[in-house]
């Protein structure tokens, strides 16, 4: 298990940090399961500002996406790749925990 302390204020930063850790430790063998957890979370209104990045626009977009998903359901907004034949997001949303109901 690898622990990394980093201040993340948006899902894209979280995704990039997780992907970086995965590729750093991946031995090129098949992977059955990857687990990622978050801890020491704080309210979204409390965050560390950066002198080098302006993340306010991304925070606003993330908030709108969350509001839409809360109102219309998890699959109301998807990545375009989820609409391809290989996409799984739609299919998994119809299941409980990714499994058939």
Tab-separated table of N, CA and C in Angstrom:
chain	number	residue	atom	x	y	z
A	1	UNK	N	0.849	-1.184	0.000
A	1	UNK	CA	0.000	0.000	0.000
A	1	UNK	C	0.888	1.238	0.000
A	2	UNK	N	0.562	2.167	-0.862
A	2	UNK	CA	1.318	3.407	-0.977
A	2	UNK	C	0.451	4.558	-0.501
A	3	UNK	N	1.004	5.384	0.370
A	3	UNK	CA	0.261	6.535	0.866
A	3	UNK	C	0.917	7.795	0.329
A	4	UNK	N	0.098	8.680	-0.146
A	4	UNK	CA	0.598	9.949	-0.686
A	4	UNK	C	-0.214	11.080	-0.076
A	5	UNK	N	0.470	12.064	0.434
A	5	UNK	CA	-0.200	13.224	1.007
A	5	UNK	C	-0.165	14.332	-0.027
A	6	UNK	N	-1.350	14.737	-0.447
A	6	UNK	CA	-1.445	15.778	-1.477
A	6	UNK	C	-2.782	16.492	-1.317
A	7	UNK	N	-2.770	17.765	-1.557
A	7	UNK	CA	-4.013	18.536	-1.491
A	7	UNK	C	-4.664	18.506	-2.875
A	8	UNK	N	-5.842	17.935	-2.942
A	8	UNK	CA	-6.577	17.844	-4.210
A	8	UNK	C	-7.875	18.605	-4.079
A	9	UNK	N	-8.174	19.420	-5.066
A	9	UNK	CA	-9.418	20.177	-4.964
A	9	UNK	C	-10.394	19.845	-6.077
A	10	UNK	N	-10.006	18.950	-6.989
A	10	UNK	CA	-10.936	18.582	-8.047
A	10	UNK	C	-10.698	17.130	-8.434
A	11	UNK	N	-11.691	16.527	-9.059
A	11	UNK	CA	-11.601	15.116	-9.418
A	11	UNK	C	-10.520	14.851	-10.455
A	12	UNK	N	-10.248	15.790	-11.334
A	12	UNK	CA	-9.205	15.584	-12.335
A	12	UNK	C	-7.840	15.462	-11.665
A	13	UNK	N	-7.573	16.283	-10.656
A	13	UNK	CA	-6.308	16.187	-9.923
A	13	UNK	C	-6.206	14.856	-9.199
A	14	UNK	N	-7.308	14.409	-8.622
A	14	UNK	CA	-7.335	13.109	-7.944
A	14	UNK	C	-7.029	11.995	-8.936
A	15	UNK	N	-7.677	12.031	-10.084
A	15	UNK	CA	-7.464	11.021	-11.117
A	15	UNK	C	-6.005	11.005	-11.569
A	16	UNK	N	-5.441	12.178	-11.818
A	16	UNK	CA	-4.053	12.264	-12.276
A	16	UNK	C	-3.085	11.731	-11.217
A	17	UNK	N	-3.337	12.049	-9.937
A	17	UNK	CA	-2.464	11.553	-8.863
A	17	UNK	C	-2.546	10.034	-8.752
A	18	UNK	N	-3.745	9.475	-8.846
A	18	UNK	CA	-3.916	8.018	-8.771
A	18	UNK	C	-3.250	7.336	-9.962
A	19	UNK	N	-3.410	7.915	-11.140
A	19	UNK	CA	-2.808	7.345	-12.347
A	19	UNK	C	-1.281	7.387	-12.258
A	20	UNK	N	-0.744	8.479	-11.753
A	20	UNK	CA	0.703	8.603	-11.583
A	20	UNK	C	1.236	7.519	-10.646
A	21	UNK	N	0.562	7.316	-9.517
A	21	UNK	CA	0.979	6.274	-8.578
A	21	UNK	C	0.882	4.886	-9.203
A	22	UNK	N	-0.181	4.648	-9.953
A	22	UNK	CA	-0.349	3.343	-10.591
A	22	UNK	C	0.814	3.055	-11.538
A	23	UNK	N	1.083	3.971	-12.442
A	23	UNK	CA	2.139	3.736	-13.429
A	23	UNK	C	3.527	3.695	-12.788
A	24	UNK	N	3.718	4.393	-11.700
A	24	UNK	CA	5.005	4.380	-11.005
A	24	UNK	C	5.303	2.994	-10.418
A	25	UNK	N	4.263	2.300	-9.956
A	25	UNK	CA	4.460	1.024	-9.269
A	25	UNK	C	4.033	-0.196	-10.084
A	26	UNK	N	3.508	0.000	-11.257
A	26	UNK	CA	3.014	-1.112	-12.075
A	26	UNK	C	4.180	-1.871	-12.682
A	27	UNK	N	4.179	-3.194	-12.546
A	27	UNK	CA	5.266	-4.033	-13.062
A	27	UNK	C	4.939	-4.635	-14.429
A	28	UNK	N	3.944	-4.092	-15.101
A	28	UNK	CA	3.521	-4.500	-16.444
A	28	UNK	C	2.851	-5.876	-16.472
A	29	UNK	N	2.522	-6.414	-15.329
A	29	UNK	CA	1.764	-7.657	-15.262
A	29	UNK	C	0.286	-7.311	-15.191
A	30	UNK	N	-0.581	-8.269	-15.555
A	30	UNK	CA	-2.024	-7.986	-15.468
A	30	UNK	C	-2.438	-7.595	-14.044
A	31	UNK	N	-3.387	-6.687	-13.958
A	31	UNK	CA	-3.864	-6.192	-12.665
A	31	UNK	C	-5.319	-6.593	-12.506
A	32	UNK	N	-5.634	-7.223	-11.387
A	32	UNK	CA	-7.007	-7.649	-11.140
A	32	UNK	C	-7.810	-6.555	-10.431
A	33	UNK	N	-7.165	-5.874	-9.507
A	33	UNK	CA	-7.895	-4.880	-8.708
A	33	UNK	C	-6.957	-3.764	-8.267
A	34	UNK	N	-7.474	-2.567	-8.291
A	34	UNK	CA	-6.754	-1.400	-7.781
A	34	UNK	C	-7.687	-0.696	-6.810
A	35	UNK	N	-7.191	-0.386	-5.636
A	35	UNK	CA	-7.994	0.330	-4.647
A	35	UNK	C	-7.345	1.672	-4.347
A	36	UNK	N	-8.179	2.682	-4.274
A	36	UNK	CA	-7.712	4.024	-3.942
A	36	UNK	C	-8.645	4.551	-2.867
A	37	UNK	N	-8.082	5.161	-1.837
A	37	UNK	CA	-8.935	5.718	-0.792
A	37	UNK	C	-8.511	7.154	-0.501
A	38	UNK	N	-9.442	7.892	0.028
A	38	UNK	CA	-9.204	9.277	0.428
A	38	UNK	C	-9.449	9.381	1.919
A	39	UNK	N	-8.656	10.198	2.591
A	39	UNK	CA	-8.859	10.397	4.023
A	39	UNK	C	-8.544	11.846	4.378
A	40	UNK	N	-8.895	12.200	5.592
A	40	UNK	CA	-8.677	13.564	6.087
A	40	UNK	C	-9.323	14.600	5.170
A	41	UNK	N	-10.529	14.286	4.719
A	41	UNK	CA	-11.254	15.186	3.831
A	41	UNK	C	-11.797	16.379	4.610
A	42	UNK	N	-11.873	17.494	3.951
A	42	UNK	CA	-12.436	18.696	4.556
A	42	UNK	C	-13.555	19.207	3.664
A	43	UNK	N	-14.341	20.109	4.172
A	43	UNK	CA	-15.432	20.701	3.421
A	43	UNK	C	-14.906	21.344	2.136
A	44	UNK	N	-15.696	21.285	1.086
A	44	UNK	CA	-15.275	21.810	-0.220
A	44	UNK	C	-14.989	23.309	-0.187
A	45	UNK	N	-15.566	24.010	0.780
A	45	UNK	CA	-15.325	25.446	0.867
A	45	UNK	C	-13.965	25.771	1.485
A	46	UNK	N	-13.337	24.759	2.098
A	46	UNK	CA	-12.032	24.931	2.725
A	46	UNK	C	-10.990	24.239	1.872
A	47	UNK	N	-10.106	24.989	1.291
A	47	UNK	CA	-9.072	24.385	0.468
A	47	UNK	C	-7.844	25.279	0.436
A	48	UNK	N	-6.727	24.676	0.082
A	48	UNK	CA	-5.481	25.408	-0.003
A	48	UNK	C	-5.344	26.016	-1.392
A	49	UNK	N	-5.172	27.310	-1.440
A	49	UNK	CA	-5.026	27.985	-2.723
A	49	UNK	C	-3.589	27.818	-3.215
A	50	UNK	N	-3.433	27.894	-4.510
A	50	UNK	CA	-2.122	27.760	-5.123
A	50	UNK	C	-1.723	29.074	-5.768
A	51	UNK	N	-0.457	29.380	-5.688
A	51	UNK	CA	0.042	30.585	-6.355
A	51	UNK	C	0.248	30.351	-7.848
A	52	UNK	N	0.284	29.079	-8.248
A	52	UNK	CA	0.655	28.753	-9.621
A	52	UNK	C	-0.501	28.291	-10.494
A	53	UNK	N	-1.562	27.791	-9.911
A	53	UNK	CA	-2.699	27.295	-10.678
A	53	UNK	C	-3.963	28.022	-10.260
A	54	UNK	N	-4.810	28.302	-11.233
A	54	UNK	CA	-6.114	28.859	-10.935
A	54	UNK	C	-7.142	27.759	-11.139
A	55	UNK	N	-7.587	27.148	-10.061
A	55	UNK	CA	-8.503	26.014	-10.131
A	55	UNK	C	-9.960	26.420	-9.890
A	56	UNK	N	-10.212	27.698	-9.763
A	56	UNK	CA	-11.582	28.149	-9.471
A	56	UNK	C	-12.562	27.744	-10.561
A	57	UNK	N	-12.172	27.861	-11.818
A	57	UNK	CA	-13.072	27.494	-12.913
A	57	UNK	C	-13.381	25.994	-12.873
A	58	UNK	N	-12.360	25.165	-12.627
A	58	UNK	CA	-12.580	23.726	-12.552
A	58	UNK	C	-13.472	23.370	-11.361
A	59	UNK	N	-13.292	24.052	-10.236
A	59	UNK	CA	-14.155	23.819	-9.067
A	59	UNK	C	-15.608	24.149	-9.402
A	60	UNK	N	-15.820	25.235	-10.133
A	60	UNK	CA	-17.180	25.626	-10.517
A	60	UNK	C	-17.792	24.590	-11.457
A	61	UNK	N	-17.014	24.092	-12.407
A	61	UNK	CA	-17.504	23.053	-13.329
A	61	UNK	C	-17.844	21.782	-12.559
A	62	UNK	N	-16.963	21.365	-11.650
A	62	UNK	CA	-17.217	20.163	-10.847
A	62	UNK	C	-18.497	20.303	-10.023
A	63	UNK	N	-18.732	21.485	-9.495
A	63	UNK	CA	-19.941	21.727	-8.689
A	63	UNK	C	-21.193	21.590	-9.551
A	64	UNK	N	-21.157	22.165	-10.747
A	64	UNK	CA	-22.310	22.076	-11.650
A	64	UNK	C	-22.551	20.620	-12.059
A	65	UNK	N	-21.494	19.891	-12.376
A	65	UNK	CA	-21.633	18.479	-12.738
A	65	UNK	C	-22.238	17.683	-11.584
A	66	UNK	N	-21.757	17.916	-10.366
A	66	UNK	CA	-22.318	17.231	-9.197
A	66	UNK	C	-23.794	17.564	-9.008
A	67	UNK	N	-24.149	18.830	-9.182
A	67	UNK	CA	-25.550	19.236	-9.037
A	67	UNK	C	-26.441	18.547	-10.082
A	68	UNK	N	-25.960	18.476	-11.313
A	68	UNK	CA	-26.731	17.812	-12.375
A	68	UNK	C	-26.897	16.330	-12.075
A	69	UNK	N	-25.822	15.681	-11.636
A	69	UNK	CA	-25.899	14.245	-11.315
A	69	UNK	C	-26.819	13.996	-10.123
A	70	UNK	N	-26.799	14.893	-9.130
A	70	UNK	CA	-27.704	14.753	-7.987
A	70	UNK	C	-29.157	14.869	-8.420
A	71	UNK	N	-29.422	15.773	-9.347
A	71	UNK	CA	-30.794	16.024	-9.772
A	71	UNK	C	-31.310	15.001	-10.780
A	72	UNK	N	-30.462	14.606	-11.739
A	72	UNK	CA	-30.925	13.777	-12.844
A	72	UNK	C	-30.349	12.356	-12.868
A	73	UNK	N	-29.455	12.040	-11.939
A	73	UNK	CA	-28.892	10.688	-11.884
A	73	UNK	C	-27.441	10.631	-12.332
A	74	UNK	N	-26.767	9.575	-11.913
A	74	UNK	CA	-25.332	9.431	-12.153
A	74	UNK	C	-24.948	9.412	-13.627
A	75	UNK	N	-25.817	8.881	-14.482
A	75	UNK	CA	-25.430	8.787	-15.891
A	75	UNK	C	-25.968	9.943	-16.738
A	76	UNK	N	-26.421	11.005	-16.089
A	76	UNK	CA	-26.909	12.159	-16.840
A	76	UNK	C	-25.774	12.884	-17.555
A	77	UNK	N	-24.564	12.791	-17.012
A	77	UNK	CA	-23.380	13.346	-17.665
A	77	UNK	C	-22.314	12.257	-17.653
A	78	UNK	N	-21.824	11.919	-18.852
A	78	UNK	CA	-20.799	10.884	-19.000
A	78	UNK	C	-19.683	11.400	-19.892
A	79	UNK	N	-18.539	10.773	-19.784
A	79	UNK	CA	-17.461	11.037	-20.743
A	79	UNK	C	-17.885	10.437	-22.073
A	80	UNK	N	-17.448	11.028	-23.164
A	80	UNK	CA	-17.816	10.544	-24.494
A	80	UNK	C	-17.375	9.102	-24.703
A	81	UNK	N	-16.264	8.712	-24.121
A	81	UNK	CA	-15.782	7.333	-24.280
A	81	UNK	C	-16.750	6.327	-23.675
A	82	UNK	N	-17.586	6.752	-22.753
A	82	UNK	CA	-18.576	5.855	-22.154
A	82	UNK	C	-19.731	5.558	-23.098
A	83	UNK	N	-19.844	6.318	-24.174
A	83	UNK	CA	-20.910	6.098	-25.142
A	83	UNK	C	-20.484	5.161	-26.273
A	84	UNK	N	-19.213	4.751	-26.284
A	84	UNK	CA	-18.741	3.812	-27.297
A	84	UNK	C	-19.153	2.399	-26.901
A	85	UNK	N	-18.947	1.456	-27.799
A	85	UNK	CA	-19.300	0.061	-27.493
A	85	UNK	C	-18.460	-0.488	-26.356
A	86	UNK	N	-17.259	0.038	-26.147
A	86	UNK	CA	-16.399	-0.439	-25.059
A	86	UNK	C	-16.710	0.259	-23.735
A	87	UNK	N	-17.516	1.314	-23.757
A	87	UNK	CA	-17.832	2.062	-22.545
A	87	UNK	C	-18.651	1.244	-21.561
A	88	UNK	N	-18.347	1.390	-20.267
A	88	UNK	CA	-19.024	0.610	-19.234
A	88	UNK	C	-19.877	1.438	-18.281
A	89	UNK	N	-19.737	2.746	-18.288
A	89	UNK	CA	-20.404	3.579	-17.291
A	89	UNK	C	-21.916	3.414	-17.305
A	90	UNK	N	-22.523	3.436	-18.479
A	90	UNK	CA	-23.982	3.280	-18.581
A	90	UNK	C	-24.434	1.931	-18.040
A	91	UNK	N	-23.760	0.880	-18.487
A	91	UNK	CA	-24.103	-0.469	-18.074
A	91	UNK	C	-23.956	-0.644	-16.560
A	92	UNK	N	-22.868	-0.146	-16.005
A	92	UNK	CA	-22.628	-0.296	-14.562
A	92	UNK	C	-23.607	0.522	-13.730
A	93	UNK	N	-24.072	1.635	-14.265
A	93	UNK	CA	-25.006	2.472	-13.521
A	93	UNK	C	-26.337	1.760	-13.291
A	94	UNK	N	-26.650	0.814	-14.151
A	94	UNK	CA	-27.897	0.064	-14.013
A	94	UNK	C	-27.773	-1.103	-13.043
A	95	UNK	N	-26.601	-1.275	-12.482
A	95	UNK	CA	-26.343	-2.383	-11.570
A	95	UNK	C	-26.056	-1.858	-10.172
A	96	UNK	N	-26.101	-2.738	-9.205
A	96	UNK	CA	-25.772	-2.372	-7.827
A	96	UNK	C	-24.317	-2.752	-7.600
A	97	UNK	N	-23.468	-1.776	-7.310
A	97	UNK	CA	-22.060	-2.050	-7.099
A	97	UNK	C	-21.384	-2.624	-8.323
A	98	UNK	N	-21.914	-2.340	-9.512
A	98	UNK	CA	-21.343	-2.861	-10.746
A	98	UNK	C	-21.797	-4.256	-11.090
A	99	UNK	N	-22.727	-4.814	-10.283
A	99	UNK	CA	-23.234	-6.171	-10.513
A	99	UNK	C	-24.733	-6.118	-10.782
A	100	UNK	N	-25.246	-7.145	-11.398
A	100	UNK	CA	-26.679	-7.170	-11.722
A	100	UNK	C	-27.519	-7.048	-10.461
A	101	UNK	N	-28.627	-6.359	-10.570
A	101	UNK	CA	-29.530	-6.159	-9.422
A	101	UNK	C	-30.282	-7.431	-9.110
